[in-house]
Amino acid sequence: MCIRDRYNGYFFSFFQANGALGLLMASCIQLETDNVQFLFIILSAICACGVAIISFGIPNVDNVSLEELAEASTESTSRRLFRDADLDGTGKLTRAEWVAKFGSEEGFDAADANKDGYIQEQEFVKANDEVGFCAQLLGTLRFGLTQPKLYLYIPIMLYNGMSLTFMFSDYGRYLVAEALGHKKVGFVMSFFYACNLVATILAGKALIRRSLLITLASICHIIFFVGVLLLRPWMLDSGGSVFANSSGNNEYSRYALDNGKNGGDWQHYGNDAPSSVWVLTFLFALIFALGDAVWESQIPAVLGGYFPTGKENSLQAANYKMWQSLGFALMFGIDTFFPDVASGEDHKTNEPKPYHNINDLFFVKVLLLLGGLVVSIVCIWYAHTSMPGGNLNTEENDVAPETEKLHSVVDQK
């Protein structure tokens, strides 16, 4: 379990490092110029360097076609599944053995080509290779919705995607930009990634129990959302209520995207942000990063412990990314399907509203995410305390002794 935690910690920290450095560089460029084309030229040059390194800097390997690679991967997975189910090593699977391994008779008759009541390895591999894309997609979805130790984690997968969307979109656009100015958003997000990088590595060290780690992450995100909800009007110097503009009042933020007179450019109203607003903006980013580091690294580690090998491991990983991506889409979809209350423009008349683009839907999203977080915590707690093999701090499928020995030798070196 410790090895899996450490691997996930280091793996996801690479993504956070790229985000921190990239945003820092882009923000420094934007401070000097408003020319977005110049920024894209720089990014294109970096991309070209990456392509060159991949094309010419990686040592040559055996030339294998994509078709051969895909066929080898599918066959090895199918054979591994068959051998896992073939406990007595006879090279045959009976209907009872099939049901014991896969939970139902579905698929047995298709693999039993000779209709003799059992299947051999080649028959099983052939039947699995002929499964179409739609059938595989439905099988992935069915696995996620029928495995208790997986579907109880669907809420936290959705929440993870939705909360990250909120951080990258709404927090930056409707709090940082309107409190400090739109050119400061990149610096705050770079700071978020840097904190996430350190927190992800520490989370992978398994310094404390995983259940306590998840509890602390939940507390961090609750503090973040409650703090943002209550303090946002003061941070924007809008003089408004917590539910900004929900009643259509004229509430001005310190910085605003003026849809009327100035062609959609950012305008500065009132005084500069005091140091307390700067500190609080970065502090909120830190608090969110501490919680998100756990969701990004430890939830995949938990699910990998529940389903450590074979096709089940592939299915749980596919479900994790699928539900997380759906969370991203749902959060962006709120603005798409409710544009009238998401921006400072009346989409019926195409005329600017009488206030400066303070998002009506901001507090709705905060309350939605708080509710999703509570549901996620309850589901994780239930799996941890009531599901067989669901304990967060132990795993039934420990790493094999020879693997542990190999890692200890590597660590010593």
mmCIF file of C-alpha atoms in Angstrom:
data_model
loop_
_atom_site.group_PDB
_atom_site.id
_atom_site.type_symbol
_atom_site.label_atom_id
_atom_site.label_comp_id
_atom_site.label_asym_id
_atom_site.label_seq_id
_atom_site.Cartn_x
_atom_site.Cartn_y
_atom_site.Cartn_z
ATOM 1 C CA MET A 1 0.000 0.000 0.000
ATOM 2 C CA CYS A 2 2.844 2.383 0.855
ATOM 3 C CA ILE A 3 4.484 1.708 -2.506
ATOM 4 C CA ARG A 4 1.253 2.465 -4.362
ATOM 5 C CA ASP A 5 0.760 5.673 -2.372
ATOM 6 C CA ARG A 6 4.302 6.792 -3.081
ATOM 7 C CA TYR A 7 4.008 5.983 -6.788
ATOM 8 C CA ASN A 8 0.776 7.987 -7.131
ATOM 9 C CA GLY A 9 2.335 10.859 -5.200
ATOM 10 C CA TYR A 10 5.347 11.130 -7.494
ATOM 11 C CA PHE A 11 3.334 10.426 -10.648
ATOM 12 C CA PHE A 12 0.786 13.211 -10.144
ATOM 13 C CA SER A 13 3.421 15.633 -8.844
ATOM 14 C CA PHE A 14 4.919 15.811 -12.354
ATOM 15 C CA PHE A 15 1.647 17.248 -13.659
ATOM 16 C CA GLN A 16 1.555 19.820 -10.862
ATOM 17 C CA ALA A 17 5.153 20.879 -11.585
ATOM 18 C CA ASN A 18 4.320 21.479 -15.250
ATOM 19 C CA GLY A 19 1.306 23.576 -14.279
ATOM 20 C CA ALA A 20 3.275 25.683 -11.805
ATOM 21 C CA LEU A 21 6.143 26.458 -14.184
ATOM 22 C CA GLY A 22 3.933 26.993 -17.243
ATOM 23 C CA LEU A 23 1.542 29.378 -15.526
ATOM 24 C CA LEU A 24 4.369 31.309 -13.919
ATOM 25 C CA MET A 25 6.070 31.810 -17.264
ATOM 26 C CA ALA A 26 2.826 32.799 -19.039
ATOM 27 C CA SER A 27 1.886 35.238 -16.272
ATOM 28 C CA CYS A 28 5.276 36.967 -16.394
ATOM 29 C CA ILE A 29 4.871 37.402 -20.141
ATOM 30 C CA GLN A 30 1.365 38.832 -19.732
ATOM 31 C CA LEU A 31 2.623 41.414 -17.261
ATOM 32 C CA GLU A 32 4.805 42.875 -19.997
ATOM 33 C CA THR A 33 2.416 42.673 -22.930
ATOM 34 C CA ASP A 34 -1.271 42.204 -23.710
ATOM 35 C CA ASN A 35 -0.382 40.588 -27.031
ATOM 36 C CA VAL A 36 -1.774 37.056 -26.724
ATOM 37 C CA GLN A 37 -0.210 36.105 -30.060
ATOM 38 C CA PHE A 38 3.257 36.588 -28.577
ATOM 39 C CA LEU A 39 2.372 34.197 -25.747
ATOM 40 C CA PHE A 40 1.166 31.588 -28.224
ATOM 41 C CA ILE A 41 4.413 31.928 -30.209
ATOM 42 C CA ILE A 42 6.393 31.150 -27.049
ATOM 43 C CA LEU A 43 4.141 28.181 -26.239
ATOM 44 C CA SER A 44 4.448 26.893 -29.803
ATOM 45 C CA ALA A 45 8.252 27.064 -29.582
ATOM 46 C CA ILE A 46 8.204 25.067 -26.337
ATOM 47 C CA CYS A 47 5.860 22.533 -27.946
ATOM 48 C CA ALA A 48 8.219 22.207 -30.917
ATOM 49 C CA CYS A 49 11.105 21.509 -28.536
ATOM 50 C CA GLY A 50 9.057 18.784 -26.865
ATOM 51 C CA VAL A 51 8.220 17.175 -30.212
ATOM 52 C CA ALA A 52 11.895 17.273 -31.205
ATOM 53 C CA ILE A 53 12.931 15.585 -27.948
ATOM 54 C CA ILE A 54 10.320 12.854 -28.396
ATOM 55 C CA SER A 55 11.231 12.356 -32.056
ATOM 56 C CA PHE A 56 15.027 12.422 -31.832
ATOM 57 C CA GLY A 57 16.016 12.253 -28.157
ATOM 58 C CA ILE A 58 14.512 8.917 -27.167
ATOM 59 C CA PRO A 59 16.586 5.767 -27.867
ATOM 60 C CA ASN A 60 15.390 3.528 -30.694
ATOM 61 C CA VAL A 61 13.252 0.523 -29.797
ATOM 62 C CA ASP A 62 11.991 -2.413 -31.816
ATOM 63 C CA ASN A 63 9.640 -1.274 -34.566
ATOM 64 C CA VAL A 64 6.209 -2.641 -33.648
ATOM 65 C CA SER A 65 3.022 -1.600 -35.416
ATOM 66 C CA LEU A 66 0.079 -0.248 -33.444
ATOM 67 C CA GLU A 67 -2.030 -3.218 -34.533
ATOM 68 C CA GLU A 68 0.530 -5.698 -33.208
ATOM 69 C CA LEU A 69 0.886 -3.753 -29.962
ATOM 70 C CA ALA A 70 -2.880 -3.613 -29.413
ATOM 71 C CA GLU A 71 -3.260 -7.305 -30.214
ATOM 72 C CA ALA A 72 -0.474 -8.284 -27.807
ATOM 73 C CA SER A 73 -1.951 -6.119 -25.048
ATOM 74 C CA THR A 74 -5.469 -7.549 -25.460
ATOM 75 C CA GLU A 75 -4.234 -11.117 -25.639
ATOM 76 C CA SER A 76 -2.036 -10.816 -22.564
ATOM 77 C CA THR A 77 -4.929 -9.348 -20.569
ATOM 78 C CA SER A 78 -7.313 -12.090 -21.680
ATOM 79 C CA ARG A 79 -4.824 -14.824 -20.904
ATOM 80 C CA ARG A 80 -4.077 -13.314 -17.511
ATOM 81 C CA LEU A 81 -7.795 -13.250 -16.680
ATOM 82 C CA PHE A 82 -8.194 -16.872 -17.756
ATOM 83 C CA ARG A 83 -5.263 -18.032 -15.665
ATOM 84 C CA ASP A 84 -6.527 -16.118 -12.641
ATOM 85 C CA ALA A 85 -9.830 -17.970 -12.921
ATOM 86 C CA ASP A 86 -8.263 -21.339 -13.702
ATOM 87 C CA LEU A 87 -7.381 -22.114 -10.095
ATOM 88 C CA ASP A 88 -6.701 -25.825 -10.596
ATOM 89 C CA GLY A 89 -4.480 -25.239 -13.639
ATOM 90 C CA THR A 90 -6.327 -27.634 -15.956
ATOM 91 C CA GLY A 91 -6.486 -25.158 -18.827
ATOM 92 C CA LYS A 92 -10.278 -25.323 -18.775
ATOM 93 C CA LEU A 93 -12.984 -23.199 -17.181
ATOM 94 C CA THR A 94 -16.341 -24.692 -16.261
ATOM 95 C CA ARG A 95 -19.520 -22.649 -15.964
ATOM 96 C CA ALA A 96 -19.253 -22.691 -12.157
ATOM 97 C CA GLU A 97 -15.653 -21.437 -12.269
ATOM 98 C CA TRP A 98 -16.687 -18.723 -14.721
ATOM 99 C CA VAL A 99 -19.468 -17.516 -12.423
ATOM 100 C CA ALA A 100 -17.173 -17.639 -9.392
ATOM 101 C CA LYS A 101 -14.659 -15.384 -11.144
ATOM 102 C CA PHE A 102 -16.854 -13.010 -13.167
ATOM 103 C CA GLY A 103 -20.036 -12.941 -11.064
ATOM 104 C CA SER A 104 -22.493 -14.060 -13.755
ATOM 105 C CA GLU A 105 -22.925 -16.452 -16.677
ATOM 106 C CA GLU A 106 -22.884 -13.591 -19.175
ATOM 107 C CA GLY A 107 -20.348 -14.256 -21.903
ATOM 108 C CA PHE A 108 -19.825 -17.937 -21.089
ATOM 109 C CA ASP A 109 -21.987 -19.272 -23.930
ATOM 110 C CA ALA A 110 -20.239 -16.980 -26.406
ATOM 111 C CA ALA A 111 -16.858 -18.366 -25.338
ATOM 112 C CA ASP A 112 -18.101 -21.979 -25.231
ATOM 113 C CA ALA A 113 -17.884 -22.465 -28.978
ATOM 114 C CA ASN A 114 -18.131 -26.260 -28.805
ATOM 115 C CA LYS A 115 -21.082 -26.168 -26.376
ATOM 116 C CA ASP A 116 -19.438 -28.806 -24.206
ATOM 117 C CA GLY A 117 -19.876 -26.990 -20.868
ATOM 118 C CA TYR A 118 -16.361 -25.688 -20.520
ATOM 119 C CA ILE A 119 -14.013 -23.347 -22.345
ATOM 120 C CA GLN A 120 -10.322 -23.541 -23.076
ATOM 121 C CA GLU A 121 -7.820 -20.720 -23.038
ATOM 122 C CA GLN A 122 -7.814 -20.105 -26.785
ATOM 123 C CA GLU A 123 -11.625 -20.006 -26.890
ATOM 124 C CA PHE A 124 -11.692 -17.496 -24.054
ATOM 125 C CA VAL A 125 -9.075 -15.236 -25.659
ATOM 126 C CA LYS A 126 -10.871 -15.316 -29.022
ATOM 127 C CA ALA A 127 -14.245 -14.471 -27.452
ATOM 128 C CA ASN A 128 -12.761 -11.500 -25.594
ATOM 129 C CA ASP A 129 -10.896 -10.219 -28.646
ATOM 130 C CA GLU A 130 -14.147 -10.106 -30.631
ATOM 131 C CA VAL A 131 -15.954 -7.870 -28.148
ATOM 132 C CA GLY A 132 -16.910 -4.588 -29.866
ATOM 133 C CA PHE A 133 -16.294 -1.053 -28.649
ATOM 134 C CA CYS A 134 -19.879 -0.468 -27.486
ATOM 135 C CA ALA A 135 -19.853 -3.720 -25.561
ATOM 136 C CA GLN A 136 -16.585 -2.763 -23.891
ATOM 137 C CA LEU A 137 -17.979 0.677 -22.995
ATOM 138 C CA LEU A 138 -21.128 -0.844 -21.512
ATOM 139 C CA GLY A 139 -19.005 -3.389 -19.675
ATOM 140 C CA THR A 140 -16.908 -0.609 -18.157
ATOM 141 C CA LEU A 141 -20.010 1.293 -17.075
ATOM 142 C CA ARG A 142 -21.659 -1.865 -15.739
ATOM 143 C CA PHE A 143 -18.571 -2.671 -13.685
ATOM 144 C CA GLY A 144 -18.586 0.803 -12.143
ATOM 145 C CA LEU A 145 -22.272 0.655 -11.242
ATOM 146 C CA THR A 146 -22.305 -2.897 -9.869
ATOM 147 C CA GLN A 147 -19.147 -2.999 -7.734
ATOM 148 C CA PRO A 148 -19.981 -1.485 -4.307
ATOM 149 C CA LYS A 149 -16.386 -0.531 -3.564
ATOM 150 C CA LEU A 150 -16.330 1.382 -6.839
ATOM 151 C CA TYR A 151 -19.754 3.012 -7.108
ATOM 152 C CA LEU A 152 -19.437 4.368 -3.570
ATOM 153 C CA TYR A 153 -16.496 6.404 -4.886
ATOM 154 C CA ILE A 154 -18.368 7.833 -7.882
ATOM 155 C CA PRO A 155 -19.468 10.936 -5.891
ATOM 156 C CA ILE A 156 -15.864 11.832 -4.998
ATOM 157 C CA MET A 157 -14.769 11.283 -8.627
ATOM 158 C CA LEU A 158 -17.494 13.664 -9.824
ATOM 159 C CA TYR A 159 -16.692 16.123 -7.056
ATOM 160 C CA ASN A 160 -12.992 16.057 -7.922
ATOM 161 C CA GLY A 161 -13.675 17.035 -11.530
ATOM 162 C CA MET A 162 -16.271 19.663 -10.594
ATOM 163 C CA SER A 163 -14.151 21.261 -7.868
ATOM 164 C CA LEU A 164 -11.100 21.507 -10.155
ATOM 165 C CA THR A 165 -13.258 23.187 -12.789
ATOM 166 C CA PHE A 166 -14.456 25.640 -10.146
ATOM 167 C CA MET A 167 -10.871 26.402 -9.131
ATOM 168 C CA PHE A 168 -9.549 26.921 -12.666
ATOM 169 C CA SER A 169 -12.598 28.780 -13.956
ATOM 170 C CA ASP A 170 -14.793 30.434 -11.325
ATOM 171 C CA TYR A 171 -12.237 31.080 -8.598
ATOM 172 C CA GLY A 172 -9.814 32.627 -11.047
ATOM 173 C CA ARG A 173 -12.401 34.545 -13.073
ATOM 174 C CA TYR A 174 -14.900 35.673 -10.431
ATOM 175 C CA LEU A 175 -12.665 36.120 -7.397
ATOM 176 C CA VAL A 176 -8.974 36.532 -8.233
ATOM 177 C CA ALA A 177 -9.517 38.587 -11.400
ATOM 178 C CA GLU A 178 -12.139 40.836 -9.802
ATOM 179 C CA ALA A 179 -10.194 41.267 -6.555
ATOM 180 C CA LEU A 180 -6.592 41.607 -7.793
ATOM 181 C CA GLY A 181 -6.871 42.056 -11.555
ATOM 182 C CA HIS A 182 -6.982 39.560 -14.423
ATOM 183 C CA LYS A 183 -3.196 39.594 -14.930
ATOM 184 C CA LYS A 184 -2.690 38.196 -11.432
ATOM 185 C CA VAL A 185 -4.763 35.051 -11.995
ATOM 186 C CA GLY A 186 -1.842 33.095 -13.451
ATOM 187 C CA PHE A 187 0.362 33.795 -10.423
ATOM 188 C CA VAL A 188 -2.312 32.547 -8.017
ATOM 189 C CA MET A 189 -2.860 29.408 -10.096
ATOM 190 C CA SER A 190 0.884 28.824 -10.337
ATOM 191 C CA PHE A 191 1.047 29.057 -6.556
ATOM 192 C CA PHE A 192 -1.832 26.567 -6.353
ATOM 193 C CA TYR A 193 0.053 24.092 -8.551
ATOM 194 C CA ALA A 194 3.266 24.523 -6.552
ATOM 195 C CA CYS A 195 1.442 23.844 -3.270
ATOM 196 C CA ASN A 196 -0.326 20.902 -4.888
ATOM 197 C CA LEU A 197 3.046 19.544 -5.998
ATOM 198 C CA VAL A 198 4.479 19.542 -2.463
ATOM 199 C CA ALA A 199 1.252 18.260 -0.897
ATOM 200 C CA THR A 200 0.954 15.438 -3.444
ATOM 201 C CA ILE A 201 4.470 14.204 -2.679
ATOM 202 C CA LEU A 202 3.819 14.368 1.068
ATOM 203 C CA ALA A 203 0.495 12.549 0.680
ATOM 204 C CA GLY A 204 2.328 9.738 -1.094
ATOM 205 C CA LYS A 205 4.771 9.353 1.803
ATOM 206 C CA ALA A 206 2.049 7.721 3.943
ATOM 207 C CA LEU A 207 3.171 9.724 6.985
ATOM 208 C CA ILE A 208 -0.302 9.404 8.515
ATOM 209 C CA ARG A 209 -3.180 6.986 8.065
ATOM 210 C CA ARG A 210 -5.045 7.352 4.788
ATOM 211 C CA SER A 211 -8.394 7.727 6.571
ATOM 212 C CA LEU A 212 -7.020 10.692 8.525
ATOM 213 C CA LEU A 213 -5.543 12.128 5.336
ATOM 214 C CA ILE A 214 -8.941 12.050 3.611
ATOM 215 C CA THR A 215 -10.579 13.593 6.674
ATOM 216 C CA LEU A 216 -8.102 16.483 6.655
ATOM 217 C CA ALA A 217 -8.637 16.974 2.909
ATOM 218 C CA SER A 218 -12.391 17.208 3.465
ATOM 219 C CA ILE A 219 -11.917 19.790 6.220
ATOM 220 C CA CYS A 220 -9.632 21.863 3.969
ATOM 221 C CA HIS A 221 -12.204 22.008 1.185
ATOM 222 C CA ILE A 222 -15.048 22.834 3.554
ATOM 223 C CA ILE A 223 -12.977 25.734 4.949
ATOM 224 C CA PHE A 224 -12.189 26.855 1.395
ATOM 225 C CA PHE A 225 -15.780 26.949 0.145
ATOM 226 C CA VAL A 226 -17.268 28.467 3.292
ATOM 227 C CA GLY A 227 -14.516 31.105 3.384
ATOM 228 C CA VAL A 228 -14.899 31.982 -0.299
ATOM 229 C CA LEU A 229 -18.674 32.213 0.065
ATOM 230 C CA LEU A 230 -18.599 34.528 3.089
ATOM 231 C CA LEU A 231 -15.572 36.705 2.293
ATOM 232 C CA ARG A 232 -15.914 37.201 -1.457
ATOM 233 C CA PRO A 233 -18.000 40.431 -1.307
ATOM 234 C CA TRP A 234 -15.422 42.014 1.008
ATOM 235 C CA MET A 235 -12.501 40.795 -1.114
ATOM 236 C CA LEU A 236 -14.072 42.312 -4.252
ATOM 237 C CA ASP A 237 -14.877 45.552 -2.409
ATOM 238 C CA SER A 238 -18.379 45.255 -3.870
ATOM 239 C CA GLY A 239 -20.336 46.132 -0.752
ATOM 240 C CA GLY A 240 -22.763 43.368 -1.652
ATOM 241 C CA SER A 241 -24.178 40.357 0.115
ATOM 242 C CA VAL A 242 -22.959 36.775 0.164
ATOM 243 C CA PHE A 243 -25.407 35.983 -2.630
ATOM 244 C CA ALA A 244 -23.900 38.529 -5.005
ATOM 245 C CA ASN A 245 -26.439 40.124 -7.331
ATOM 246 C CA SER A 246 -29.054 37.456 -6.655
ATOM 247 C CA SER A 247 -31.571 40.279 -6.288
ATOM 248 C CA GLY A 248 -30.263 42.323 -9.202
ATOM 249 C CA ASN A 249 -28.603 45.027 -7.111
ATOM 250 C CA ASN A 250 -25.852 47.205 -8.549
ATOM 251 C CA GLU A 251 -22.732 45.701 -7.006
ATOM 252 C CA TYR A 252 -19.351 46.762 -8.346
ATOM 253 C CA SER A 253 -16.160 44.762 -7.973
ATOM 254 C CA ARG A 254 -12.678 46.266 -7.747
ATOM 255 C CA TYR A 255 -11.875 44.991 -11.245
ATOM 256 C CA ALA A 256 -14.577 44.226 -13.785
ATOM 257 C CA LEU A 257 -14.963 43.218 -17.402
ATOM 258 C CA ASP A 258 -16.989 46.082 -18.819
ATOM 259 C CA ASN A 259 -19.301 44.770 -21.549
ATOM 260 C CA GLY A 260 -20.472 48.219 -22.540
ATOM 261 C CA LYS A 261 -18.359 51.311 -23.040
ATOM 262 C CA ASN A 262 -14.888 49.886 -23.364
ATOM 263 C CA GLY A 263 -15.340 47.010 -25.787
ATOM 264 C CA GLY A 264 -15.196 44.236 -23.224
ATOM 265 C CA ASP A 265 -11.907 45.295 -21.630
ATOM 266 C CA TRP A 266 -11.047 45.009 -17.934
ATOM 267 C CA GLN A 267 -11.562 48.171 -15.899
ATOM 268 C CA HIS A 268 -10.281 49.160 -12.467
ATOM 269 C CA TYR A 269 -12.792 50.684 -10.042
ATOM 270 C CA GLY A 270 -11.928 52.046 -6.620
ATOM 271 C CA ASN A 271 -8.742 51.505 -4.625
ATOM 272 C CA ASP A 272 -6.053 48.879 -5.062
ATOM 273 C CA ALA A 273 -6.469 45.649 -3.157
ATOM 274 C CA PRO A 274 -5.061 45.805 0.396
ATOM 275 C CA SER A 275 -2.384 43.337 1.477
ATOM 276 C CA SER A 276 -4.963 41.319 3.443
ATOM 277 C CA VAL A 277 -6.853 40.522 0.223
ATOM 278 C CA TRP A 278 -3.636 39.383 -1.452
ATOM 279 C CA VAL A 279 -2.768 37.123 1.476
ATOM 280 C CA LEU A 280 -6.275 35.686 1.640
ATOM 281 C CA THR A 281 -6.395 34.992 -2.098
ATOM 282 C CA PHE A 282 -3.182 32.962 -1.980
ATOM 283 C CA LEU A 283 -4.207 31.339 1.316
ATOM 284 C CA PHE A 284 -7.431 30.045 -0.242
ATOM 285 C CA ALA A 285 -5.392 28.596 -3.119
ATOM 286 C CA LEU A 286 -3.133 26.844 -0.602
ATOM 287 C CA ILE A 287 -6.059 25.381 1.360
ATOM 288 C CA PHE A 288 -7.703 24.073 -1.806
ATOM 289 C CA ALA A 289 -4.399 22.589 -3.028
ATOM 290 C CA LEU A 290 -3.910 20.658 0.221
ATOM 291 C CA GLY A 291 -7.271 18.950 -0.183
ATOM 292 C CA ASP A 292 -7.042 18.423 -3.931
ATOM 293 C CA ALA A 293 -3.648 16.713 -3.598
ATOM 294 C CA VAL A 294 -5.351 13.949 -1.617
ATOM 295 C CA TRP A 295 -8.223 13.533 -4.078
ATOM 296 C CA GLU A 296 -5.850 13.425 -7.049
ATOM 297 C CA SER A 297 -3.343 10.935 -5.628
ATOM 298 C CA GLN A 298 -5.013 8.893 -2.888
ATOM 299 C CA ILE A 299 -8.380 8.076 -4.453
ATOM 300 C CA PRO A 300 -6.703 6.318 -7.425
ATOM 301 C CA ALA A 301 -4.442 4.556 -4.911
ATOM 302 C CA VAL A 302 -7.461 3.367 -2.893
ATOM 303 C CA LEU A 303 -9.234 2.034 -5.969
ATOM 304 C CA GLY A 304 -6.024 0.416 -7.180
ATOM 305 C CA GLY A 305 -5.848 -1.381 -3.846
ATOM 306 C CA TYR A 306 -9.436 -2.577 -4.149
ATOM 307 C CA PHE A 307 -8.844 -3.900 -7.684
ATOM 308 C CA PRO A 308 -5.087 -4.500 -7.927
ATOM 309 C CA THR A 309 -4.666 -6.748 -10.967
ATOM 310 C CA GLY A 310 -6.071 -7.872 -14.284
ATOM 311 C CA LYS A 311 -9.084 -6.529 -16.105
ATOM 312 C CA GLU A 312 -10.661 -5.242 -12.887
ATOM 313 C CA ASN A 313 -7.755 -2.857 -12.419
ATOM 314 C CA SER A 314 -8.187 -1.510 -15.956
ATOM 315 C CA LEU A 315 -11.932 -1.117 -15.465
ATOM 316 C CA GLN A 316 -11.597 0.806 -12.204
ATOM 317 C CA ALA A 317 -9.032 3.160 -13.776
ATOM 318 C CA ALA A 318 -11.320 3.739 -16.765
ATOM 319 C CA ASN A 319 -14.256 4.454 -14.461
ATOM 320 C CA TYR A 320 -12.193 6.908 -12.417
ATOM 321 C CA LYS A 321 -11.231 9.038 -15.413
ATOM 322 C CA MET A 322 -14.707 8.751 -16.932
ATOM 323 C CA TRP A 323 -16.550 10.051 -13.858
ATOM 324 C CA GLN A 324 -13.915 12.710 -13.175
ATOM 325 C CA SER A 325 -14.213 13.963 -16.758
ATOM 326 C CA LEU A 326 -17.994 14.001 -16.434
ATOM 327 C CA GLY A 327 -17.542 16.243 -13.387
ATOM 328 C CA PHE A 328 -15.508 18.687 -15.500
ATOM 329 C CA ALA A 329 -18.193 18.708 -18.189
ATOM 330 C CA LEU A 330 -21.072 19.186 -15.747
ATOM 331 C CA MET A 331 -19.458 22.188 -14.081
ATOM 332 C CA PHE A 332 -18.761 23.933 -17.376
ATOM 333 C CA GLY A 333 -22.238 22.951 -18.523
ATOM 334 C CA ILE A 334 -23.866 25.023 -15.789
ATOM 335 C CA ASP A 335 -22.601 28.227 -17.406
ATOM 336 C CA THR A 336 -23.518 26.909 -20.850
ATOM 337 C CA PHE A 337 -27.130 26.068 -20.020
ATOM 338 C CA PHE A 338 -27.734 29.084 -17.761
ATOM 339 C CA PRO A 339 -25.914 31.953 -19.527
ATOM 340 C CA ASP A 340 -28.295 34.687 -18.351
ATOM 341 C CA VAL A 341 -27.241 34.372 -14.732
ATOM 342 C CA ALA A 342 -23.620 33.450 -15.396
ATOM 343 C CA SER A 343 -22.365 36.706 -16.881
ATOM 344 C CA GLY A 344 -22.926 40.412 -17.066
ATOM 345 C CA GLU A 345 -24.848 40.356 -20.345
ATOM 346 C CA ASP A 346 -28.556 39.915 -20.934
ATOM 347 C CA HIS A 347 -28.654 37.210 -23.601
ATOM 348 C CA LYS A 348 -32.213 38.092 -24.577
ATOM 349 C CA THR A 349 -31.434 41.691 -25.539
ATOM 350 C CA ASN A 350 -27.623 41.437 -25.935
ATOM 351 C CA GLU A 351 -27.380 44.504 -23.733
ATOM 352 C CA PRO A 352 -25.083 44.857 -20.697
ATOM 353 C CA LYS A 353 -26.732 44.379 -17.337
ATOM 354 C CA PRO A 354 -26.653 47.360 -14.924
ATOM 355 C CA TYR A 355 -23.780 45.838 -12.926
ATOM 356 C CA HIS A 356 -20.262 44.798 -13.727
ATOM 357 C CA ASN A 357 -20.275 41.085 -14.386
ATOM 358 C CA ILE A 358 -20.408 39.649 -10.869
ATOM 359 C CA ASN A 359 -21.505 36.076 -11.423
ATOM 360 C CA ASP A 360 -24.954 35.375 -9.994
ATOM 361 C CA LEU A 361 -24.282 31.659 -10.181
ATOM 362 C CA PHE A 362 -21.096 31.745 -8.101
ATOM 363 C CA PHE A 363 -22.796 31.065 -4.759
ATOM 364 C CA VAL A 364 -24.967 28.356 -6.363
ATOM 365 C CA LYS A 365 -21.846 26.500 -7.467
ATOM 366 C CA VAL A 366 -20.272 26.847 -4.023
ATOM 367 C CA LEU A 367 -23.342 25.369 -2.326
ATOM 368 C CA LEU A 368 -23.563 22.623 -4.959
ATOM 369 C CA LEU A 369 -19.943 21.625 -4.370
ATOM 370 C CA LEU A 370 -20.353 21.702 -0.600
ATOM 371 C CA GLY A 371 -23.303 19.346 -0.912
ATOM 372 C CA GLY A 372 -21.359 17.065 -3.252
ATOM 373 C CA LEU A 373 -18.441 16.987 -0.837
ATOM 374 C CA VAL A 374 -20.693 15.971 2.057
ATOM 375 C CA VAL A 375 -22.254 13.158 -0.012
ATOM 376 C CA SER A 376 -18.772 11.997 -1.058
ATOM 377 C CA ILE A 377 -17.510 11.919 2.528
ATOM 378 C CA VAL A 378 -20.531 9.887 3.661
ATOM 379 C CA CYS A 379 -20.008 7.348 0.850
ATOM 380 C CA ILE A 380 -16.283 6.988 1.562
ATOM 381 C CA TRP A 381 -16.960 6.627 5.286
ATOM 382 C CA TYR A 382 -19.530 3.891 4.598
ATOM 383 C CA ALA A 383 -17.122 1.984 2.342
ATOM 384 C CA HIS A 384 -14.378 2.388 4.956
ATOM 385 C CA THR A 385 -16.423 1.153 7.926
ATOM 386 C CA SER A 386 -19.029 -1.212 6.480
ATOM 387 C CA MET A 387 -17.796 -2.772 3.223
ATOM 388 C CA PRO A 388 -15.744 -5.995 3.426
ATOM 389 C CA GLY A 389 -12.194 -5.147 2.361
ATOM 390 C CA GLY A 390 -13.057 -1.447 2.153
ATOM 391 C CA ASN A 391 -10.841 -0.241 4.993
ATOM 392 C CA LEU A 392 -8.772 2.722 3.819
ATOM 393 C CA ASN A 393 -5.793 1.879 6.004
ATOM 394 C CA THR A 394 -5.316 -1.772 5.054
ATOM 395 C CA GLU A 395 -5.530 -3.754 1.843
ATOM 396 C CA GLU A 396 -6.449 -7.385 1.386
ATOM 397 C CA ASN A 397 -4.221 -7.624 -1.668
ATOM 398 C CA ASP A 398 -0.779 -6.692 -0.429
ATOM 399 C CA VAL A 399 2.189 -6.454 -2.749
ATOM 400 C CA ALA A 400 3.916 -9.757 -3.335
ATOM 401 C CA PRO A 401 6.979 -10.396 -1.123
ATOM 402 C CA GLU A 402 9.329 -10.496 -4.106
ATOM 403 C CA THR A 403 8.023 -7.059 -5.212
ATOM 404 C CA GLU A 404 8.574 -5.653 -1.724
ATOM 405 C CA LYS A 405 12.103 -7.065 -1.750
ATOM 406 C CA LEU A 406 12.805 -5.498 -5.163
ATOM 407 C CA HIS A 407 11.626 -2.067 -3.996
ATOM 408 C CA SER A 408 13.718 -2.291 -0.817
ATOM 409 C CA VAL A 409 16.826 -3.024 -2.890
ATOM 410 C CA VAL A 410 16.056 -0.051 -5.179
ATOM 411 C CA ASP A 411 15.557 2.236 -2.188
ATOM 412 C CA GLN A 412 18.890 1.181 -0.706
ATOM 413 C CA LYS A 413 20.652 1.996 -3.951
#
